[in-house]
GROMACS .gro file of C-alpha atoms in nm:
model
  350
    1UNK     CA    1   0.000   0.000   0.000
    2UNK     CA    2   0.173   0.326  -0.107
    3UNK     CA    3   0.090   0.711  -0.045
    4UNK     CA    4  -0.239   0.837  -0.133
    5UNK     CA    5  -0.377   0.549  -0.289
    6UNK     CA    6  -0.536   0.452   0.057
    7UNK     CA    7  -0.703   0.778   0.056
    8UNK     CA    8  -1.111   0.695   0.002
    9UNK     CA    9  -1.385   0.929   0.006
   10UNK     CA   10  -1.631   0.795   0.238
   11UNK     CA   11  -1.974   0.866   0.385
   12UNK     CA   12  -1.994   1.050   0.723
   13UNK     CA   13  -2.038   0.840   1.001
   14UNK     CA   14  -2.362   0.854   1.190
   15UNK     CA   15  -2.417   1.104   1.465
   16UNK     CA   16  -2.375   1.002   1.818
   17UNK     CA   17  -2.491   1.104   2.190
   18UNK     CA   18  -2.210   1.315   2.369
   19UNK     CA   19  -2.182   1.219   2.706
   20UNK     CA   20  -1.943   1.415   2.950
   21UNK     CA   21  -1.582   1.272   3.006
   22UNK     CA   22  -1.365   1.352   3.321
   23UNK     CA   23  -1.137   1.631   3.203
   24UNK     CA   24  -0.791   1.573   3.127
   25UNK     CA   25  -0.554   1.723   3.363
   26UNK     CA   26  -0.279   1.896   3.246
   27UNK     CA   27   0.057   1.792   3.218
   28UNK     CA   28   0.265   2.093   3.177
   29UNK     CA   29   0.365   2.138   3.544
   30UNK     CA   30   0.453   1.763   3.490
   31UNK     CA   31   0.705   1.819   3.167
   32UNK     CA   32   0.847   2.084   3.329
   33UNK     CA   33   0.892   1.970   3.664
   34UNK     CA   34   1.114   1.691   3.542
   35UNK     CA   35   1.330   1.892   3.352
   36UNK     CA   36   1.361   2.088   3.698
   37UNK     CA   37   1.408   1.737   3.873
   38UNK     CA   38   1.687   1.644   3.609
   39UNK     CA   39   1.909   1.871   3.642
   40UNK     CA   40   1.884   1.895   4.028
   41UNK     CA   41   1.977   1.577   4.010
   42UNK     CA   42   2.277   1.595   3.815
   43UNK     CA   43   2.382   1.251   3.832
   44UNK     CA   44   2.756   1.262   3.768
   45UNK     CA   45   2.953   0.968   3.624
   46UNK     CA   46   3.032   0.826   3.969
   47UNK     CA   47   2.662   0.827   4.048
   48UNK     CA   48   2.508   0.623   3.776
   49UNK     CA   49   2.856   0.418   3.850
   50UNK     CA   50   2.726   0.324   4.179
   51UNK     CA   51   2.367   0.321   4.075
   52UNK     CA   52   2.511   0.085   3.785
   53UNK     CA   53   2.676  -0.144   4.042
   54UNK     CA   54   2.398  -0.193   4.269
   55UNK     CA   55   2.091  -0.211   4.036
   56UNK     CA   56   2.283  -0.297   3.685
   57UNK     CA   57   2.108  -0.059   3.425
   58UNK     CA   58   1.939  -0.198   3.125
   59UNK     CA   59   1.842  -0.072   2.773
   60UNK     CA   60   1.531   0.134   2.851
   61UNK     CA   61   1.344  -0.028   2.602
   62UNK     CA   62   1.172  -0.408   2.727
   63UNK     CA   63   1.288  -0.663   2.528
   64UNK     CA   64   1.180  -0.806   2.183
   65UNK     CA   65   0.951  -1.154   2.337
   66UNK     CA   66   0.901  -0.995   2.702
   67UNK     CA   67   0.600  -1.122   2.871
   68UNK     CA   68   0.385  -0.845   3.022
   69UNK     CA   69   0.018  -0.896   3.146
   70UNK     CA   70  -0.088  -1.114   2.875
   71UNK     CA   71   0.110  -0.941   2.628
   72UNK     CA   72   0.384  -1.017   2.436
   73UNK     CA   73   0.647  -0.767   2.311
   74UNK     CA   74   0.724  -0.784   1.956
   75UNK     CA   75   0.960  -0.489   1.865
   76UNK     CA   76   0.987  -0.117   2.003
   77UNK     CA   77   0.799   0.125   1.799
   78UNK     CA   78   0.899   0.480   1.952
   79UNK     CA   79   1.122   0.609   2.225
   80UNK     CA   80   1.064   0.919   2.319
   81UNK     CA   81   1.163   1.139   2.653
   82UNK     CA   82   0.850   1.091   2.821
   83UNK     CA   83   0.736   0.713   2.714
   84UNK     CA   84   0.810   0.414   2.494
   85UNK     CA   85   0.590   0.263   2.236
   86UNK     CA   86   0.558  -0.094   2.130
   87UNK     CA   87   0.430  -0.334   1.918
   88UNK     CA   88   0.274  -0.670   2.131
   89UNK     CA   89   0.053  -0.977   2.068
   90UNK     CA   90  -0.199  -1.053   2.244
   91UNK     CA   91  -0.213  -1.356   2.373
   92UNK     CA   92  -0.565  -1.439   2.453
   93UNK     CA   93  -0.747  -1.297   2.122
   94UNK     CA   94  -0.418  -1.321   1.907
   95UNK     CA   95  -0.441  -0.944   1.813
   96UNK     CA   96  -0.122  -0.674   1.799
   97UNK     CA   97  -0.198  -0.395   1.949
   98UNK     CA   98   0.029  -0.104   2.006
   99UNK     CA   99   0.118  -0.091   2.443
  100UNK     CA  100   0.245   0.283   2.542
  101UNK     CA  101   0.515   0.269   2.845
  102UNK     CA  102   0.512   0.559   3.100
  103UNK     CA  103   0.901   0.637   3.127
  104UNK     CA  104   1.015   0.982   3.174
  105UNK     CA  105   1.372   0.941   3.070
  106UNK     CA  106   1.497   1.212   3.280
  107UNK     CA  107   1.378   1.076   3.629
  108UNK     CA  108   1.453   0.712   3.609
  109UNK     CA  109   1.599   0.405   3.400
  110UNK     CA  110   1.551   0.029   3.436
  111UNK     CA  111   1.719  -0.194   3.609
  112UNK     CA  112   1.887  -0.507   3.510
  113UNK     CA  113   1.767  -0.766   3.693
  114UNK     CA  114   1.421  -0.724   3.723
  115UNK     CA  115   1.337  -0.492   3.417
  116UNK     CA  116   1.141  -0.228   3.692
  117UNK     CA  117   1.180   0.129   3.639
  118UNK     CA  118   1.390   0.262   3.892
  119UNK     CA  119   1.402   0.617   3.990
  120UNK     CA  120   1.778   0.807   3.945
  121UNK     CA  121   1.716   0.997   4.262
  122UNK     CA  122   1.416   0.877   4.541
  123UNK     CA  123   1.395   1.218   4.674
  124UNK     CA  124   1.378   1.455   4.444
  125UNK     CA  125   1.222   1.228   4.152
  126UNK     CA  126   0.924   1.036   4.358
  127UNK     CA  127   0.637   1.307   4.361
  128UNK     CA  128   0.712   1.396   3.945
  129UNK     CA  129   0.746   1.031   3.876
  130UNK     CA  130   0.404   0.952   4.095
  131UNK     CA  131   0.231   1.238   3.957
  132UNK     CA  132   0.303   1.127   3.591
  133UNK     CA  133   0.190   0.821   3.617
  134UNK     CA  134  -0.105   0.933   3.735
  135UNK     CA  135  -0.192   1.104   3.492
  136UNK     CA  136  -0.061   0.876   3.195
  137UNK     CA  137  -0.338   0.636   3.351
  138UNK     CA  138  -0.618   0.918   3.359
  139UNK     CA  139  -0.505   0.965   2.987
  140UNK     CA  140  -0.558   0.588   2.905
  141UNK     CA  141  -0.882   0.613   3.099
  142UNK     CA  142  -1.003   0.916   2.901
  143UNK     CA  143  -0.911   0.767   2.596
  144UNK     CA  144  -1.082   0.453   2.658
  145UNK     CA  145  -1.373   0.657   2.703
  146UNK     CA  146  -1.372   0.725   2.337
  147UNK     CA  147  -1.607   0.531   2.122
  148UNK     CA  148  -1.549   0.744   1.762
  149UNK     CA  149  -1.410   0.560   1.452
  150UNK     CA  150  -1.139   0.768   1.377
  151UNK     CA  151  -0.986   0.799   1.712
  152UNK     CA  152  -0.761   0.437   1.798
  153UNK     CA  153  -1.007   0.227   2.135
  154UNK     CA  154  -0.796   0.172   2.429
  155UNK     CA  155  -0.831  -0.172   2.485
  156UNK     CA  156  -0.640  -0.213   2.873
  157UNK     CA  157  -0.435  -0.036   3.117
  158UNK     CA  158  -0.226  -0.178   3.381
  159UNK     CA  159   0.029  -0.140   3.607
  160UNK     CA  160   0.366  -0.345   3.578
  161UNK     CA  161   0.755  -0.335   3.651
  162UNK     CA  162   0.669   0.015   3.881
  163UNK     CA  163   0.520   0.260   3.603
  164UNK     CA  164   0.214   0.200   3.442
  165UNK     CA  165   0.128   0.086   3.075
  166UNK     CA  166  -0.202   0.087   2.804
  167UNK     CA  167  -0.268  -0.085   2.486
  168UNK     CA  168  -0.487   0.042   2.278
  169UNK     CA  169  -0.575  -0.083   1.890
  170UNK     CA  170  -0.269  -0.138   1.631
  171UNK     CA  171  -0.393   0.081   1.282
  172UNK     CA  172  -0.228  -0.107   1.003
  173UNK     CA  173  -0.162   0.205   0.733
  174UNK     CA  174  -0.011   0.519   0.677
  175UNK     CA  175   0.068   0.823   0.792
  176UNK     CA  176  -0.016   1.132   0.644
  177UNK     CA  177   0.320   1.232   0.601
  178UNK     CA  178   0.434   0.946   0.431
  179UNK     CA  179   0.102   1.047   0.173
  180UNK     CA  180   0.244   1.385   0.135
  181UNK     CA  181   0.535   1.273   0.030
  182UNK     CA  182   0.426   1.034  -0.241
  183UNK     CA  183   0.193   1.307  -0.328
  184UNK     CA  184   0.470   1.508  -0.393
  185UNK     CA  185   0.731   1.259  -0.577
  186UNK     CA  186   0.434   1.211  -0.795
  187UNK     CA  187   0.398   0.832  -0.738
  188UNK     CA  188   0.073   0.873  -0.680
  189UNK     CA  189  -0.261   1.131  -0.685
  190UNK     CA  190  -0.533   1.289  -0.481
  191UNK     CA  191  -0.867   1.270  -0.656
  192UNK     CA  192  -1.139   1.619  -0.496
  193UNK     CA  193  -1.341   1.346  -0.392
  194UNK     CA  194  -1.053   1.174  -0.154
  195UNK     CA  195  -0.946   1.516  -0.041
  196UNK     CA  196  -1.294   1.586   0.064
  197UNK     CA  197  -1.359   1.223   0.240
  198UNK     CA  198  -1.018   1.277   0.410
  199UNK     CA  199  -1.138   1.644   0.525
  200UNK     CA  200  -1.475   1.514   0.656
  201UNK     CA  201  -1.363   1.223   0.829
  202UNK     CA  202  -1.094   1.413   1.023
  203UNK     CA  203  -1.337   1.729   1.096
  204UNK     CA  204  -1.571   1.486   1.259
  205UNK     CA  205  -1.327   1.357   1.477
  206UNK     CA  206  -1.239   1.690   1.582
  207UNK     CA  207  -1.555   1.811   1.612
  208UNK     CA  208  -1.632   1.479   1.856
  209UNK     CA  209  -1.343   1.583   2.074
  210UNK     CA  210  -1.494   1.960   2.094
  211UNK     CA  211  -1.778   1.882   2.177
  212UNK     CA  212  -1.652   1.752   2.485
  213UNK     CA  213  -1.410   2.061   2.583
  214UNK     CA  214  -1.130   1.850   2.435
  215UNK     CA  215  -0.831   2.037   2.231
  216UNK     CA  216  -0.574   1.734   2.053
  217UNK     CA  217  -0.307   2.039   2.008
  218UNK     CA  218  -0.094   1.856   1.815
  219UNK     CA  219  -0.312   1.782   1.455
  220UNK     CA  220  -0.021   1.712   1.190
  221UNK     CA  221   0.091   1.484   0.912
  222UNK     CA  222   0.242   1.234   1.155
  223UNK     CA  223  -0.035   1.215   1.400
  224UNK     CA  224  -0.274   1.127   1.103
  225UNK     CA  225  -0.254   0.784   1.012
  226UNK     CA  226  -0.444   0.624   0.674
  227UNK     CA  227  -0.556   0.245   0.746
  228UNK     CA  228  -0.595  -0.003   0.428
  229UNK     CA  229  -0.921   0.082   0.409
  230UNK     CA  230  -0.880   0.473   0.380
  231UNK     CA  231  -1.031   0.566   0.699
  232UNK     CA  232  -0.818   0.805   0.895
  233UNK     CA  233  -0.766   0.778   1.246
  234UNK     CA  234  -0.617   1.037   1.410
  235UNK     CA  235  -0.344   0.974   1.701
  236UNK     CA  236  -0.119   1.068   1.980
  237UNK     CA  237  -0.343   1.263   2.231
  238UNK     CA  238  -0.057   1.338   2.478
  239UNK     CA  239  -0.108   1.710   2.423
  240UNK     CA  240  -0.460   1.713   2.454
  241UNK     CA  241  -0.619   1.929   2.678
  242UNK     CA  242  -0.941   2.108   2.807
  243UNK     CA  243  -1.017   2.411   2.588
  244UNK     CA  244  -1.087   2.626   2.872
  245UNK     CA  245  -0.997   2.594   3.224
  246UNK     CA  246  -0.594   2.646   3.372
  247UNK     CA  247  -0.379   2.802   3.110
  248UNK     CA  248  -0.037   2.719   3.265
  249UNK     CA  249   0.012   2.465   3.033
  250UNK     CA  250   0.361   2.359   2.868
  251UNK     CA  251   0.411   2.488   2.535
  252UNK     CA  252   0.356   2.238   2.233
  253UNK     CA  253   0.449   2.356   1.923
  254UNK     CA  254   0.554   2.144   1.571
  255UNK     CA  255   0.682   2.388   1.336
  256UNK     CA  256   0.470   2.440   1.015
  257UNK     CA  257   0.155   2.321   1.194
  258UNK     CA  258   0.113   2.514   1.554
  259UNK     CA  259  -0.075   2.799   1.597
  260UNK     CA  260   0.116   3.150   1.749
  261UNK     CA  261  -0.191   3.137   2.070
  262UNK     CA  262  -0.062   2.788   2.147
  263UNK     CA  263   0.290   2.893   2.247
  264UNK     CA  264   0.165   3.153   2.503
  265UNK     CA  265   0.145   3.130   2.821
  266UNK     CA  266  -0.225   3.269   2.864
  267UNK     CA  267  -0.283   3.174   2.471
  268UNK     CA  268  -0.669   3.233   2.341
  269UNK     CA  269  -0.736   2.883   2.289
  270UNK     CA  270  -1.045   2.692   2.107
  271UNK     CA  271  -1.187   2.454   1.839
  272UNK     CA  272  -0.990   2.718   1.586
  273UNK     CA  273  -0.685   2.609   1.749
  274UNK     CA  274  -0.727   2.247   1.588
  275UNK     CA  275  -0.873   2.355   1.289
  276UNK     CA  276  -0.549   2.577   1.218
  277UNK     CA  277  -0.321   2.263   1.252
  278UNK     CA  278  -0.586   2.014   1.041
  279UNK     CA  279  -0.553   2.302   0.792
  280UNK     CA  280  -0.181   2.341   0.790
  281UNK     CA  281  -0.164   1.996   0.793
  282UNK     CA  282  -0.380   1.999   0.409
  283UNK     CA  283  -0.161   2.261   0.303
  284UNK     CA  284   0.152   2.014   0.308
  285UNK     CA  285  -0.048   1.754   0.212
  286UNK     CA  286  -0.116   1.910  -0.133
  287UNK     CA  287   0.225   2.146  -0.144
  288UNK     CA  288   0.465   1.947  -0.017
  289UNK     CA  289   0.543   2.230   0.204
  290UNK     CA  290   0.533   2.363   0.525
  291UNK     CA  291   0.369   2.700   0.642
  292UNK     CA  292   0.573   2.983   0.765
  293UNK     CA  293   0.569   2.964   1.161
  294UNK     CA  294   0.216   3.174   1.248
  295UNK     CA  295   0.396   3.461   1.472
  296UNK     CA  296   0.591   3.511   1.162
  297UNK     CA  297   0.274   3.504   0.913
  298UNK     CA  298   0.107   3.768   1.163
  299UNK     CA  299   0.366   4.011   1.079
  300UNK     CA  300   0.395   3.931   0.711
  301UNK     CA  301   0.210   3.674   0.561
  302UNK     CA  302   0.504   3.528   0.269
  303UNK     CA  303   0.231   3.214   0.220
  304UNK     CA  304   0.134   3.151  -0.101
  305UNK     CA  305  -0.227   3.042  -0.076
  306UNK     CA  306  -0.363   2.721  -0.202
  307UNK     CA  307  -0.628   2.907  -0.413
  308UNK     CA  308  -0.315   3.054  -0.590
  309UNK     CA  309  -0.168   2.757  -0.705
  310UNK     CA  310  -0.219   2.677  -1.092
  311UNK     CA  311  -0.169   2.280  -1.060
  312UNK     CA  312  -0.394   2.291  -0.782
  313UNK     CA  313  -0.669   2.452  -0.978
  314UNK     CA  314  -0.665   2.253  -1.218
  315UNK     CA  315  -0.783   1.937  -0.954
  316UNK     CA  316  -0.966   2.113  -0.694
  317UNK     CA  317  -1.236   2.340  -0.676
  318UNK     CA  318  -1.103   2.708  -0.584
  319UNK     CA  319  -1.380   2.727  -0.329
  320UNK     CA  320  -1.280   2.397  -0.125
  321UNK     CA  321  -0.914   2.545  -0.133
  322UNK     CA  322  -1.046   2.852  -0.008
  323UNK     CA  323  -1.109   2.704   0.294
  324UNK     CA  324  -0.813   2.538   0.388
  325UNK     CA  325  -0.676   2.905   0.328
  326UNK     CA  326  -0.933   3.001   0.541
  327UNK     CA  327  -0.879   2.756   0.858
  328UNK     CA  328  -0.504   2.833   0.832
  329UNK     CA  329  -0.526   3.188   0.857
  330UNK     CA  330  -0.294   3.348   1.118
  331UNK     CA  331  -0.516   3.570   1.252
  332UNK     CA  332  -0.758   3.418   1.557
  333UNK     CA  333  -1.066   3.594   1.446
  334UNK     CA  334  -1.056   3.546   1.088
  335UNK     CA  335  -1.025   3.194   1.082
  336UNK     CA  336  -1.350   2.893   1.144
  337UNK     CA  337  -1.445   2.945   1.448
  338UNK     CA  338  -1.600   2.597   1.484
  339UNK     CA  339  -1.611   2.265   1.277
  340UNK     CA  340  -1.936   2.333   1.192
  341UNK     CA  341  -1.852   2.660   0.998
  342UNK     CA  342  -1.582   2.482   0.801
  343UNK     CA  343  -1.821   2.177   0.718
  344UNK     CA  344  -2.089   2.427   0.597
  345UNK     CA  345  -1.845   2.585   0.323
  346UNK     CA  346  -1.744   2.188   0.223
  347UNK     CA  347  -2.071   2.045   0.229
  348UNK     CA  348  -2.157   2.158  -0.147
  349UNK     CA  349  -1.864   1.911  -0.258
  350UNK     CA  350  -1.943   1.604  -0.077
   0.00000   0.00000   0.00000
């Protein structure tokens, strides 16, 4: 399966009854506390020499064929400086799934012998470390909450070898990236009608996360994937947050795709948020390119609009990419406002 051949235009799913989720807490005090914790730390050679000699220090990754809860590990996926990603087998309904590891890299590593994350320094590393898994598991638990066919189901979470774990469903595909790219090379095309079944799909998962005061903050090319069947499922919610409530939030930006309110401190936050990312995100689906960062577009806008682009026209109707223009706009106010506003100007195409 290459590029955008997976790409399908397909019928909106039916509507569902919203039903109120327990709010995601936010993480940023989390993130930035254990960057604080790490470097009062400051484990020195001789320190992770002694920690070394009397709990040996493993890769931080579990092994390829580890046995955990009814899983089996199958290869690592990800490693990142908050958690670890892996491919496992289930063994009682012989299913992968994908099993996210809570492992803040900065606070702790695992020990030889038993494979348990240990913590670099008791002290001043316990309260992060307890925090974050906390809230890793109220993530799992909101996720699992989910019942929307393009968001991944959360199918378990557990706690194992001192941190805490979830699986949730393996999506054979895609990314979006990866159909950018061989959008791009030209090794393969993007009929209206698959542009439009992408956009639909995708606004409709946003628009089921908004409706519950959710923000994903972090809509891009890699967090979209394409399954075999051309549904997209959008992923990786460890941004999301509540769109209104405590501001002091970490700052989560991807370059290209973040709007310039997400990377302030007290940042006018909303449904346009997402829709700004989901439209930068079509932009470099159908250029190639990235958008100039917002802050910069606010001053000057250099952007070259998709409504401007001859080989573009000559595929798309200029009204449908007048509306990607508009949902990227840098300007708060003078972008959609809401799903609903953006779905009412692409309606006449489906």
């Amino acid at each position: 399966m290459r590029g955008a051949r997976v790409l399908q235009c397909m019928h909106m799913p039916e509507s569902r009854p919203i039903t109120p989720l327990e709010p995601s807490r936010n993480v940023g005090a989390f993130m930035e506390g254990i960057l604080a914790a790490a470097q009062e730390a400051n484990i020195d050679s001789a320190q992770a020499a002694d920690a070394d000699k009397a709990c040996g220090i493993a890769p931080k990754e579990l092994p390829e064929g580890h046995a955990l809860r009814g899983y089996t590990i199958l290869r690592t996926l990800g490693s990142g400086g908050f958690g670890i990603t892996y491919l496992a087998q289930e063994k009682r309904l012989r299913r992968q799934v994908v099993i996210k590891e809570n492992f803040p890299a900065a606070l702790c590593y695992r020990s030889a012998e038993t494979l348990d994350v240990c913590l670099n320094n008791e002290e001043s590393g316990r309260e992060l470390f307890d925090w974050g898994r906390g809230n890793f598991l109220r993530e799992a638990r909101l996720l699992g909450s989910f019942d929307h066919p393009g968001i991944a189901k959360v199918y378990s979470y557990f706690e194992a070898h001192k941190t805490s774990y979830y699986a949730t469903e393996y999506i054979d595909g895609v990314s979006l990236g990866r159909v950018a790219a061989d959008y791009a090379q030209g090794r393969s095309h993007i009929t209206q009608e698959a542009l439009i079944g992408l956009m639909s799909r995708l606004l409709d998962t946003l628009d089921y996360l908004h409706e519950r005061k959710l923000l994903h903050r972090d809509v891009k090319p890699d967090n979209v994937l394409i399954t075999r069947n051309g549904l997209p499922k959008l992923i990786d919610f460890g941004a999301a947050r509540e769109q209104y409530g405590d501001n002091s939030v970490s700052t989560v930006e991807s370059l290209g795709f973040t709007p310039s309110e997400q990377g302030e401190k007290d940042g006018n936050m909303g449904p346009w948020t997402d829709l700004y990312a989901l439209g930068a995100t079509l932009y470099y689906l159908l250029t190639g390119s990235c958008l100039p960062g917002c802050r910069q577009r606010e001053l000057y806008d250099s952007a070259t609009p998709l409504a401007a682009y001859p080989k573009l026209l000559k595929e798309f109707d200029i009204d449908l990419l007048r509306s990607i223009d508009h949902a990227c706009r840098p300007i708060i106010r003078e972008r959609y406002q809401s799903v609903s506003q953006w779905m009412d100007d692409i309606r006449p195409f489906a």
